[in-house]
Amino acid sequence: MPERQSDLSYSWNIYERWRDYREPFERQWHLNLAMLIGRQYARWNMSAKKLEDAAREDIGISGSSTRPKRSRVVSNHILRLYRQKLSDFLKMKPDIQIASATQDEDDLKASEICNTLVDHIETKHEFQMLWRRLWLLLMTFGSGSMYPCWNPSAGPAGEEEINLLTPFETFWPRSTWPSPHKEVIVVQATALEDIKARYGADVAGEADATSSSVEQQIRMLLDQRQEFESGEDVARILTHFKLPCPSYPKGFYKVQTKDKELYYGELPPWYYDDSGRAMLPVVDYGFQDIPLCTYQQSFIEPLISPQREYNHKISRITDHFRKLSGKWMVPFGAGLKEPVNNQSDQIIYYDPSAGAAPVAATVPGLPSSLFQDLARCKADMEDIAA
């Protein structure tokens, strides 16, 4: 075990190192969620470390503000394909049945007890809802985790809990693919009163504990808020699990905040199976594995490129009609009593002796290849999502 005085810095330094390593993945996860909710012109501001909606910005030449804004049209095919595929996945409901391998009376009783326990867990923890939310995480971010644990402060004697963790809350070491991971860190923003109830400790709040959360980023993207809400009533709880190794023969299990240790010890015995093999309590699931990569690819990522191309082309069509519609061909010296405007009920008075009458200009047509490209982009997304 590390020295007691270095406990806080030991796990926290590992957490910060792993967080820095996976920052490019986090940017992609934020972008995936922005694409899903329809903010498909969002981009990541590297200096401010937040999402920004480029659709609200003027795109002029050399900073000119005289040029009208370009259209930023979104036709969200990702959401339609996402709902369709999610529905297909949820049709496959897990059905867990435990059967005895022999006809021995003890084995039969054990399998009956196990099935009763499974029914209890499925009923109490709303397993179908957990299953649905897990698929939401896998399709949106590419990974998600289940974290069964014991909460001693729940009920008179405590009770088991099954927590669903987003990839923003779980930190894994650099890829050891295809070998399994040997340790994991879980970091969750927790209310101070919940920390007090569970661990019996008073800890200091962190003003930036929620500043990088997904919810805060999306809220800023939706309403362009410039400041995060204060998080002084919450603190980050870091839980560090490490399997037995030469440095830690009996494993490593520690719970702490940034400034205070809440638990320190060896890996508890319930994290070992009957053969004595230690297991991490955090079970990680992935949507699509990528060789030699720590984090998996989501359902959304391959669809981003064709979706952006589709949006770009329909924006060109919109700009074409917006800029050329409502134009009038007026001869010089036509003697108009007032300028032509875009009101549908305007009456145009002109002097017939001065020349021909004003004529509404015909909008030139678009090349058929543009609509063929739209159909191709849509077909590409359908093929990728199949």
Coordinates of N, CA, C and O in Angstrom, one line a residue, residues 99-274:
A99 N -30.0 -23.0 -14.4 CA -30.4 -24.4 -14.3 C -29.3 -25.2 -13.7 O -28.1 -24.8 -13.8
S100 N -29.7 -26.2 -13.0 CA -28.7 -27.1 -12.3 C -28.0 -28.0 -13.3 O -28.7 -28.5 -14.3
A101 N -26.7 -28.1 -13.2 CA -26.0 -29.0 -14.1 C -26.2 -30.5 -13.8 O -25.9 -31.3 -14.6
T102 N -26.6 -30.8 -12.6 CA -26.9 -32.2 -12.2 C -28.2 -32.3 -11.5 O -28.9 -31.3 -11.4
Q103 N -28.6 -33.5 -11.2 CA -29.9 -33.7 -10.5 C -29.7 -33.8 -9.0 O -30.6 -34.3 -8.3
D104 N -28.5 -33.4 -8.5 CA -28.3 -33.5 -7.1 C -29.2 -32.5 -6.4 O -29.5 -31.4 -6.9
E105 N -29.7 -32.9 -5.2 CA -30.8 -32.2 -4.5 C -30.2 -30.8 -4.1 O -30.9 -29.8 -4.2
D106 N -29.0 -30.7 -3.7 CA -28.4 -29.5 -3.3 C -28.3 -28.5 -4.5 O -28.5 -27.3 -4.4
D107 N -27.8 -29.1 -5.6 CA -27.7 -28.2 -6.8 C -29.1 -27.7 -7.3 O -29.2 -26.6 -7.7
L108 N -30.1 -28.6 -7.2 CA -31.4 -28.1 -7.6 C -31.9 -27.0 -6.7 O -32.5 -26.0 -7.2
K109 N -31.7 -27.1 -5.4 CA -32.1 -26.1 -4.5 C -31.3 -24.8 -4.7 O -31.9 -23.7 -4.7
A110 N -30.0 -24.9 -5.0 CA -29.2 -23.7 -5.3 C -29.7 -23.0 -6.5 O -29.7 -21.8 -6.6
S111 N -30.0 -23.8 -7.6 CA -30.5 -23.1 -8.8 C -31.9 -22.4 -8.6 O -32.1 -21.4 -9.1
E112 N -32.7 -23.0 -7.7 CA -34.0 -22.4 -7.4 C -33.8 -21.1 -6.7 O -34.5 -20.1 -6.9
I113 N -32.9 -21.1 -5.7 CA -32.6 -19.9 -4.9 C -32.0 -18.8 -5.9 O -32.4 -17.6 -5.8
C114 N -31.1 -19.2 -6.8 CA -30.5 -18.3 -7.7 C -31.6 -17.6 -8.6 O -31.6 -16.4 -8.9
N115 N -32.5 -18.5 -9.1 CA -33.6 -17.9 -9.9 C -34.5 -16.9 -9.1 O -34.9 -15.9 -9.7
T116 N -34.7 -17.3 -7.9 CA -35.5 -16.4 -7.0 C -34.8 -15.0 -6.8 O -35.4 -14.0 -6.9
L117 N -33.4 -15.1 -6.7 CA -32.6 -13.9 -6.5 C -32.7 -13.1 -7.8 O -32.8 -11.8 -7.7
V118 N -32.6 -13.7 -8.9 CA -32.6 -13.0 -10.2 C -34.0 -12.3 -10.4 O -34.0 -11.1 -10.8
D119 N -35.1 -13.0 -10.0 CA -36.4 -12.4 -10.1 C -36.5 -11.2 -9.2 O -37.1 -10.1 -9.5
H120 N -35.9 -11.3 -8.0 CA -35.9 -10.2 -7.0 C -35.1 -9.0 -7.6 O -35.6 -7.8 -7.5
I121 N -34.0 -9.2 -8.2 CA -33.2 -8.1 -8.7 C -33.9 -7.5 -9.9 O -33.9 -6.3 -10.0
E122 N -34.5 -8.3 -10.8 CA -35.2 -7.7 -12.0 C -36.3 -6.9 -11.5 O -36.6 -5.9 -12.1
T123 N -37.1 -7.3 -10.5 CA -38.2 -6.6 -10.0 C -37.8 -5.3 -9.3 O -38.3 -4.2 -9.5
K124 N -36.9 -5.5 -8.3 CA -36.6 -4.3 -7.5 C -35.9 -3.2 -8.2 O -36.1 -2.1 -8.0
H125 N -35.0 -3.6 -9.1 CA -34.1 -2.6 -9.7 C -34.6 -2.2 -11.1 O -33.9 -1.6 -11.9
E126 N -35.9 -2.7 -11.5 CA -36.5 -2.3 -12.8 C -35.5 -2.6 -13.9 O -35.0 -1.8 -14.6
F127 N -35.1 -3.9 -14.0 CA -34.0 -4.3 -14.8 C -34.3 -4.0 -16.3 O -33.4 -3.6 -17.0
Q128 N -35.6 -4.0 -16.7 CA -35.9 -3.6 -18.1 C -35.5 -2.1 -18.4 O -35.0 -1.8 -19.4
M129 N -35.7 -1.3 -17.3 CA -35.4 0.1 -17.5 C -33.9 0.3 -17.5 O -33.3 1.1 -18.3
L130 N -33.1 -0.5 -16.7 CA -31.7 -0.5 -16.7 C -31.2 -0.9 -18.1 O -30.2 -0.3 -18.7
W131 N -31.8 -1.9 -18.6 CA -31.4 -2.5 -19.9 C -31.6 -1.4 -21.0 O -30.7 -1.2 -21.9
R132 N -32.7 -0.7 -21.0 CA -33.0 0.3 -22.0 C -32.0 1.5 -21.9 O -31.4 1.9 -22.9
R133 N -31.7 1.9 -20.6 CA -30.8 3.0 -20.5 C -29.3 2.6 -20.8 O -28.6 3.4 -21.3
L134 N -29.0 1.3 -20.6 CA -27.7 0.9 -21.0 C -27.5 0.9 -22.5 O -26.5 1.4 -23.0
W135 N -28.6 0.6 -23.3 CA -28.5 0.6 -24.7 C -28.4 2.1 -25.2 O -27.8 2.4 -26.2
L136 N -29.1 3.0 -24.5 CA -29.0 4.4 -24.8 C -27.5 4.9 -24.7 O -27.0 5.6 -25.6
L137 N -26.8 4.5 -23.6 CA -25.5 4.8 -23.4 C -24.6 4.2 -24.5 O -23.7 4.9 -25.1
L138 N -24.8 3.0 -24.8 CA -24.0 2.3 -25.8 C -24.1 2.9 -27.2 O -23.1 3.1 -27.9
M139 N -25.3 3.3 -27.6 CA -25.6 3.8 -28.9 C -25.1 5.3 -29.0 O -24.6 5.7 -30.1
T140 N -25.2 6.0 -27.9 CA -24.8 7.4 -27.9 C -23.3 7.6 -27.8 O -22.7 8.4 -28.5
F141 N -22.7 6.9 -26.8 CA -21.3 7.2 -26.5 C -20.4 6.0 -26.8 O -19.2 6.1 -26.8
G142 N -21.0 4.8 -27.1 CA -20.2 3.7 -27.4 C -19.9 2.8 -26.3 O -19.5 1.6 -26.5
S143 N -20.0 3.2 -25.0 CA -19.7 2.4 -23.9 C -20.6 2.8 -22.7 O -21.1 4.0 -22.6
G144 N -20.8 2.0 -21.7 CA -21.5 2.2 -20.5 C -21.2 1.1 -19.5 O -20.7 0.0 -19.9
S145 N -21.4 1.3 -18.3 CA -21.0 0.3 -17.3 C -22.1 0.1 -16.2 O -22.9 1.0 -15.9
M146 N -22.1 -1.1 -15.7 CA -23.0 -1.4 -14.5 C -22.1 -1.6 -13.3 O -21.0 -2.2 -13.4
Y147 N -22.6 -1.1 -12.2 CA -21.8 -1.1 -11.0 C -22.6 -1.5 -9.8 O -23.2 -0.7 -9.1
P148 N -22.7 -2.8 -9.6 CA -23.5 -3.3 -8.4 C -22.6 -3.1 -7.1 O -21.4 -3.3 -7.1
C149 N -23.3 -2.5 -6.1 CA -22.6 -2.3 -4.9 C -23.6 -2.4 -3.7 O -24.8 -2.5 -3.9
W150 N -23.0 -2.3 -2.5 CA -23.8 -2.4 -1.3 C -23.9 -1.0 -0.6 O -22.8 -0.4 -0.4
N151 N -25.1 -0.5 -0.3 CA -25.2 0.8 0.3 C -25.6 0.5 1.8 O -26.8 0.2 2.1
P152 N -24.7 0.7 2.7 CA -25.0 0.4 4.1 C -26.0 1.4 4.7 O -26.6 1.1 5.8
S153 N -26.2 2.6 4.2 CA -27.1 3.6 4.7 C -28.5 3.5 4.2 O -29.4 4.2 4.7
A154 N -28.8 2.6 3.3 CA -30.1 2.4 2.7 C -30.9 1.4 3.5 O -30.5 0.2 3.6
G155 N -32.0 1.8 4.1 CA -32.8 0.8 4.9 C -32.1 0.6 6.3 O -31.0 1.0 6.6
P156 N -32.8 -0.2 7.1 CA -32.3 -0.5 8.4 C -31.0 -1.3 8.4 O -30.2 -1.2 9.3
A157 N -30.9 -2.2 7.5 CA -29.7 -3.0 7.4 C -28.8 -2.9 6.2 O -27.9 -3.7 5.9
G158 N -29.2 -1.8 5.4 CA -28.5 -1.7 4.1 C -29.1 -2.5 3.0 O -29.9 -3.4 3.3
E159 N -28.8 -2.2 1.8 CA -29.3 -3.0 0.7 C -28.4 -2.8 -0.6 O -27.6 -1.9 -0.6
E160 N -28.6 -3.8 -1.5 CA -27.8 -3.7 -2.7 C -28.3 -2.7 -3.7 O -29.5 -2.4 -3.7
E161 N -27.4 -2.2 -4.5 CA -27.8 -1.2 -5.5 C -27.1 -1.6 -6.8 O -26.0 -2.2 -6.8
I162 N -27.8 -1.3 -7.9 CA -27.1 -1.4 -9.2 C -27.1 -0.1 -9.9 O -28.2 0.5 -10.3
N163 N -25.9 0.5 -10.0 CA -25.8 1.8 -10.6 C -25.4 1.7 -12.1 O -24.6 0.8 -12.4
L164 N -25.9 2.5 -12.9 CA -25.5 2.6 -14.3 C -24.6 3.8 -14.5 O -25.0 4.9 -14.2
L165 N -23.4 3.5 -15.0 CA -22.4 4.6 -15.1 C -22.2 5.0 -16.5 O -22.1 4.1 -17.4
T166 N -22.2 6.3 -16.8 CA -21.8 6.8 -18.1 C -20.3 6.7 -18.3 O -19.6 6.6 -17.3
P167 N -19.8 6.7 -19.5 CA -18.4 6.7 -19.7 C -17.7 7.9 -19.2 O -16.5 7.9 -19.0
F168 N -18.4 9.0 -18.9 CA -17.8 10.2 -18.3 C -17.5 9.9 -16.8 O -16.7 10.7 -16.3
E169 N -18.1 8.9 -16.2 CA -17.8 8.6 -14.8 C -16.8 7.5 -14.6 O -16.4 7.3 -13.4
T170 N -16.5 6.8 -15.6 CA -15.6 5.6 -15.4 C -14.3 5.9 -16.2 O -14.3 6.4 -17.3
F171 N -13.2 5.7 -15.5 CA -11.8 5.9 -16.0 C -11.0 4.7 -16.0 O -10.8 4.0 -15.0
W172 N -10.6 4.3 -17.2 CA -9.8 3.0 -17.4 C -8.4 3.4 -17.8 O -8.1 4.4 -18.4
P173 N -7.4 2.5 -17.5 CA -6.0 2.8 -18.0 C -5.9 2.7 -19.5 O -6.9 2.3 -20.2
R174 N -4.8 3.1 -20.0 CA -4.6 3.0 -21.4 C -4.8 1.6 -21.9 O -4.7 0.6 -21.2
S175 N -5.1 1.4 -23.2 CA -5.6 0.2 -23.7 C -4.6 -1.0 -23.4 O -3.4 -0.9 -23.6
T176 N -5.2 -2.1 -23.0 CA -4.5 -3.3 -22.8 C -5.1 -4.4 -23.7 O -5.0 -5.6 -23.5
W177 N -5.8 -3.9 -24.8 CA -6.5 -4.8 -25.7 C -5.6 -5.9 -26.3 O -4.5 -5.6 -26.7
P178 N -6.1 -7.2 -26.3 CA -7.4 -7.7 -25.9 C -7.4 -8.1 -24.4 O -8.4 -8.7 -24.0
S179 N -6.4 -7.9 -23.6 CA -6.4 -8.3 -22.2 C -7.4 -7.5 -21.4 O -7.5 -6.3 -21.7
P180 N -8.0 -8.0 -20.4 CA -8.9 -7.2 -19.6 C -8.2 -6.2 -18.7 O -7.0 -6.4 -18.4
H181 N -8.9 -5.2 -18.3 CA -8.3 -4.2 -17.4 C -8.0 -4.7 -16.0 O -8.8 -5.6 -15.5
K182 N -7.0 -4.2 -15.4 CA -6.7 -4.6 -14.0 C -7.1 -3.6 -12.9 O -7.1 -3.9 -11.7
E183 N -7.6 -2.4 -13.3 CA -8.0 -1.5 -12.3 C -9.0 -0.5 -13.0 O -9.1 -0.4 -14.3
V184 N -9.8 0.2 -12.2 CA -10.7 1.2 -12.7 C -10.9 2.3 -11.7 O -10.8 2.0 -10.4
I185 N -11.2 3.5 -12.1 CA -11.6 4.6 -11.2 C -13.0 5.1 -11.6 O -13.2 5.3 -12.8
V186 N -13.8 5.2 -10.6 CA -15.2 5.8 -10.8 C -15.2 7.1 -10.1 O -14.9 7.2 -8.9
V187 N -15.6 8.1 -10.8 CA -15.7 9.5 -10.2 C -17.2 10.0 -10.5 O -17.6 10.1 -11.6
Q188 N -17.9 10.3 -9.4 CA -19.3 10.8 -9.5 C -19.4 12.0 -8.7 O -19.0 12.1 -7.5
A189 N -20.1 13.0 -9.3 CA -20.5 14.2 -8.5 C -21.7 13.9 -7.6 O -22.7 13.4 -8.1
T190 N -21.5 14.0 -6.3 CA -22.5 13.6 -5.3 C -22.8 14.7 -4.4 O -22.0 15.5 -4.0
A191 N -24.1 14.8 -4.0 CA -24.5 15.8 -3.1 C -23.9 15.6 -1.7 O -23.7 14.5 -1.3
L192 N -23.6 16.7 -1.1 CA -22.9 16.6 0.2 C -23.7 15.9 1.3 O -23.2 15.1 2.1
E193 N -25.0 16.0 1.2 CA -25.9 15.4 2.2 C -25.9 13.9 2.0 O -26.0 13.1 2.9
D194 N -25.8 13.4 0.7 CA -25.7 12.0 0.4 C -24.4 11.4 0.9 O -24.3 10.3 1.4
I195 N -23.3 12.2 0.8 CA -22.0 11.7 1.2 C -22.0 11.6 2.8 O -21.5 10.6 3.3
K196 N -22.7 12.5 3.4 CA -22.8 12.5 4.9 C -23.6 11.2 5.3 O -23.2 10.5 6.3
A197 N -24.7 11.0 4.6 CA -25.5 9.8 5.0 C -24.9 8.5 4.8 O -25.0 7.5 5.5
R198 N -24.1 8.4 3.7 CA -23.5 7.1 3.3 C -22.1 6.8 4.1 O -21.9 5.7 4.5
Y199 N -21.3 7.9 4.2 CA -20.0 7.7 4.8 C -19.8 8.3 6.2 O -18.8 8.1 6.8
G200 N -20.8 9.1 6.6 CA -20.7 9.7 7.9 C -19.6 10.8 8.0 O -19.1 10.9 9.1
A201 N -19.3 11.4 6.9 CA -18.2 12.4 6.9 C -18.7 13.7 6.3 O -19.5 13.7 5.4
D202 N -18.2 14.8 6.9 CA -18.5 16.1 6.3 C -17.3 16.5 5.4 O -16.1 16.4 5.8
V203 N -17.6 16.8 4.2 CA -16.6 17.1 3.2 C -16.9 18.5 2.6 O -18.1 19.0 2.6
A204 N -15.9 19.1 2.0 CA -16.1 20.4 1.4 C -16.6 20.3 0.0 O -16.3 19.4 -0.7
G205 N -17.5 21.2 -0.4 CA -18.0 21.2 -1.7 C -17.0 21.7 -2.7 O -16.1 22.4 -2.4
E206 N -17.2 21.4 -4.0 CA -16.3 21.8 -5.1 C -17.1 22.7 -6.0 O -18.1 22.2 -6.6
A207 N -16.7 23.9 -6.3 CA -17.4 24.8 -7.1 C -17.4 24.3 -8.6 O -18.3 24.6 -9.3
D208 N -16.4 23.5 -9.0 CA -16.3 23.1 -10.4 C -16.6 21.6 -10.5 O -16.3 21.0 -11.5
A209 N -17.3 21.0 -9.5 CA -17.6 19.6 -9.6 C -18.4 19.2 -10.7 O -18.3 18.1 -11.3
T210 N -19.3 20.1 -11.2 CA -20.2 19.7 -12.3 C -19.9 20.5 -13.5 O -20.7 20.5 -14.5
S211 N -18.8 21.3 -13.5 CA -18.6 22.2 -14.6 C -18.3 21.5 -15.9 O -18.5 22.1 -17.0
S212 N -17.9 20.2 -15.9 CA -17.6 19.5 -17.2 C -18.7 18.4 -17.4 O -18.4 17.5 -18.3
S213 N -19.8 18.4 -16.7 CA -20.8 17.4 -16.9 C -21.5 17.6 -18.3 O -21.5 18.6 -18.8
V214 N -22.0 16.4 -18.7 CA -22.7 16.5 -20.0 C -23.9 17.4 -20.0 O -24.1 18.2 -20.9
E215 N -24.7 17.3 -18.9 CA -25.9 18.1 -18.8 C -25.5 19.6 -18.9 O -26.2 20.4 -19.6
Q216 N -24.5 20.0 -18.2 CA -24.1 21.4 -18.3 C -23.7 21.9 -19.7 O -24.0 22.9 -20.2
Q217 N -23.0 21.0 -20.4 CA -22.5 21.3 -21.7 C -23.7 21.4 -22.7 O -23.7 22.4 -23.5
I218 N -24.7 20.5 -22.6 CA -25.8 20.6 -23.5 C -26.7 21.8 -23.1 O -27.2 22.4 -24.0
R219 N -26.8 22.1 -21.9 CA -27.6 23.3 -21.5 C -27.0 24.6 -22.1 O -27.7 25.5 -22.6
M220 N -25.6 24.6 -22.0 CA -25.0 25.8 -22.6 C -25.2 25.8 -24.2 O -25.3 26.9 -24.8
L221 N -25.2 24.6 -24.8 CA -25.4 24.6 -26.2 C -26.8 25.0 -26.6 O -27.0 25.7 -27.6
L222 N -27.8 24.7 -25.8 CA -29.1 25.0 -26.1 C -29.4 26.5 -25.9 O -30.2 27.1 -26.6
D223 N -28.9 27.1 -24.8 CA -29.3 28.5 -24.5 C -28.1 29.4 -24.5 O -28.2 30.6 -24.1
Q224 N -26.9 28.9 -24.9 CA -25.7 29.7 -25.0 C -25.4 30.5 -23.7 O -25.0 31.6 -23.7
R225 N -25.6 29.8 -22.6 CA -25.2 30.5 -21.3 C -23.7 30.6 -21.2 O -22.9 29.7 -21.7
Q226 N -23.2 31.6 -20.6 CA -21.8 31.8 -20.6 C -21.1 31.3 -19.3 O -19.9 31.2 -19.2
E227 N -22.0 31.0 -18.3 CA -21.4 30.6 -17.0 C -22.2 29.3 -16.6 O -23.4 29.1 -16.8
F228 N -21.4 28.4 -15.9 CA -22.0 27.3 -15.3 C -22.7 27.6 -13.9 O -22.3 28.6 -13.3
E229 N -23.7 26.8 -13.6 CA -24.2 27.0 -12.2 C -23.2 26.6 -11.2 O -22.4 25.7 -11.4
S230 N -23.3 27.2 -10.0 CA -22.3 26.8 -9.0 C -22.6 25.4 -8.5 O -23.8 25.0 -8.4
G231 N -21.5 24.6 -8.2 CA -21.7 23.3 -7.7 C -21.2 23.1 -6.3 O -20.6 22.1 -5.9
E232 N -21.3 24.2 -5.5 CA -20.7 24.2 -4.1 C -21.4 23.2 -3.2 O -20.9 22.9 -2.1
D233 N -22.6 22.7 -3.5 CA -23.3 21.7 -2.7 C -23.0 20.3 -3.1 O -23.7 19.4 -2.6
V234 N -22.1 20.1 -4.0 CA -21.7 18.7 -4.4 C -20.2 18.6 -4.3 O -19.4 19.6 -4.3
A235 N -19.7 17.4 -4.3 CA -18.3 17.1 -4.4 C -18.1 15.8 -5.2 O -19.0 15.0 -5.3
R236 N -16.9 15.6 -5.8 CA -16.6 14.4 -6.5 C -16.1 13.3 -5.6 O -15.2 13.5 -4.8
I237 N -16.8 12.2 -5.7 CA -16.4 11.0 -5.0 C -15.6 10.1 -5.9 O -16.1 9.7 -7.0
L238 N -14.3 9.8 -5.6 CA -13.5 9.0 -6.4 C -13.4 7.6 -5.7 O -13.0 7.5 -4.5
T239 N -13.7 6.6 -6.5 CA -13.6 5.2 -6.0 C -12.6 4.5 -6.9 O -12.8 4.4 -8.1
H240 N -11.5 3.9 -6.3 CA -10.4 3.3 -7.0 C -10.4 1.8 -6.7 O -10.2 1.4 -5.5
F241 N -10.6 1.0 -7.7 CA -10.4 -0.5 -7.5 C -9.2 -1.0 -8.3 O -9.0 -0.5 -9.4
K242 N -8.4 -1.9 -7.7 CA -7.3 -2.4 -8.3 C -7.2 -3.9 -8.0 O -7.3 -4.3 -6.8
L243 N -7.0 -4.7 -9.0 CA -6.9 -6.2 -8.7 C -5.6 -6.5 -8.1 O -4.6 -5.7 -8.2
P244 N -5.5 -7.7 -7.4 CA -4.2 -8.1 -6.8 C -3.1 -8.1 -7.9 O -3.3 -8.5 -9.0
C245 N -1.9 -7.6 -7.4 CA -0.8 -7.5 -8.3 C 0.5 -7.6 -7.4 O 0.3 -7.6 -6.1
P246 N 1.7 -7.6 -7.9 CA 2.9 -7.7 -7.0 C 2.9 -6.5 -6.0 O 3.3 -6.7 -4.9
S247 N 2.5 -5.3 -6.4 CA 2.6 -4.2 -5.5 C 1.4 -4.2 -4.5 O 1.6 -3.7 -3.4
Y248 N 0.3 -4.8 -4.9 CA -0.8 -4.9 -4.0 C -1.3 -6.4 -4.0 O -2.3 -6.7 -4.7
P249 N -0.7 -7.2 -3.2 CA -1.1 -8.7 -3.3 C -2.5 -9.0 -3.0 O -3.1 -10.0 -3.5
K250 N -3.2 -8.1 -2.2 CA -4.6 -8.4 -1.9 C -5.5 -7.3 -2.5 O -6.6 -7.1 -2.1
G251 N -5.0 -6.7 -3.5 CA -5.9 -5.7 -4.2 C -5.9 -4.3 -3.5 O -5.2 -4.1 -2.5
F252 N -6.7 -3.4 -4.0 CA -6.7 -2.1 -3.6 C -8.1 -1.5 -3.7 O -8.7 -1.6 -4.8
Y253 N -8.6 -0.9 -2.7 CA -10.0 -0.3 -2.7 C -10.0 0.9 -1.9 O -9.7 0.9 -0.7
K254 N -10.3 2.1 -2.5 CA -10.2 3.3 -1.8 C -11.3 4.2 -2.3 O -11.6 4.3 -3.5
V255 N -11.9 5.0 -1.3 CA -12.9 6.0 -1.6 C -12.5 7.3 -1.0 O -12.1 7.3 0.2
Q256 N -12.6 8.4 -1.8 CA -12.1 9.6 -1.3 C -12.7 10.8 -2.1 O -13.3 10.6 -3.1
T257 N -12.7 12.0 -1.5 CA -12.9 13.2 -2.3 C -11.6 13.8 -2.6 O -10.5 13.2 -2.4
K258 N -11.6 15.0 -3.1 CA -10.3 15.6 -3.5 C -9.4 15.9 -2.3 O -8.2 15.8 -2.3
D259 N -10.1 16.1 -1.1 CA -9.4 16.6 0.0 C -9.5 15.6 1.3 O -8.9 15.9 2.3
K260 N -10.3 14.6 1.1 CA -10.6 13.8 2.3 C -10.7 12.3 2.0 O -11.4 12.0 1.0
E261 N -10.1 11.4 2.7 CA -10.2 10.0 2.6 C -11.5 9.5 3.3 O -11.7 9.8 4.5
L262 N -12.3 8.7 2.6 CA -13.5 8.1 3.2 C -13.4 6.6 3.5 O -14.0 6.1 4.4
Y263 N -12.6 5.9 2.7 CA -12.3 4.5 3.0 C -11.0 4.1 2.4 O -10.6 4.6 1.3
Y264 N -10.3 3.2 3.0 CA -9.0 2.8 2.5 C -8.8 1.3 3.0 O -8.9 1.0 4.2
G265 N -8.5 0.4 2.0 CA -8.3 -0.9 2.4 C -8.0 -1.9 1.2 O -7.8 -1.4 0.1
E266 N -8.1 -3.1 1.5 CA -7.9 -4.2 0.5 C -9.2 -4.4 -0.2 O -10.2 -4.0 0.2
L267 N -9.1 -5.2 -1.3 CA -10.2 -5.5 -2.1 C -11.1 -6.4 -1.3 O -10.6 -7.5 -0.8
P268 N -12.4 -6.1 -1.0 CA -13.3 -6.9 -0.2 C -13.4 -8.3 -0.7 O -13.3 -8.6 -1.9
P269 N -13.7 -9.3 0.2 CA -13.8 -10.7 -0.2 C -15.0 -11.0 -1.2 O -14.9 -12.0 -1.9
W270 N -16.0 -10.1 -1.2 CA -17.1 -10.4 -2.1 C -16.8 -10.1 -3.5 O -17.6 -10.3 -4.4
Y271 N -15.6 -9.5 -3.8 CA -15.2 -9.3 -5.2 C -14.3 -10.4 -5.7 O -13.5 -10.3 -6.6
Y272 N -14.4 -11.6 -5.0 CA -13.7 -12.8 -5.5 C -14.7 -13.9 -5.8 O -15.7 -14.0 -5.1
D273 N -14.5 -14.7 -6.8 CA -15.4 -15.8 -7.1 C -15.0 -17.0 -6.3 O -14.1 -17.0 -5.5
D274 N -15.7 -18.1 -6.6 CA -15.5 -19.4 -5.8 C -14.1 -19.9 -6.0 O -13.5 -20.6 -5.1

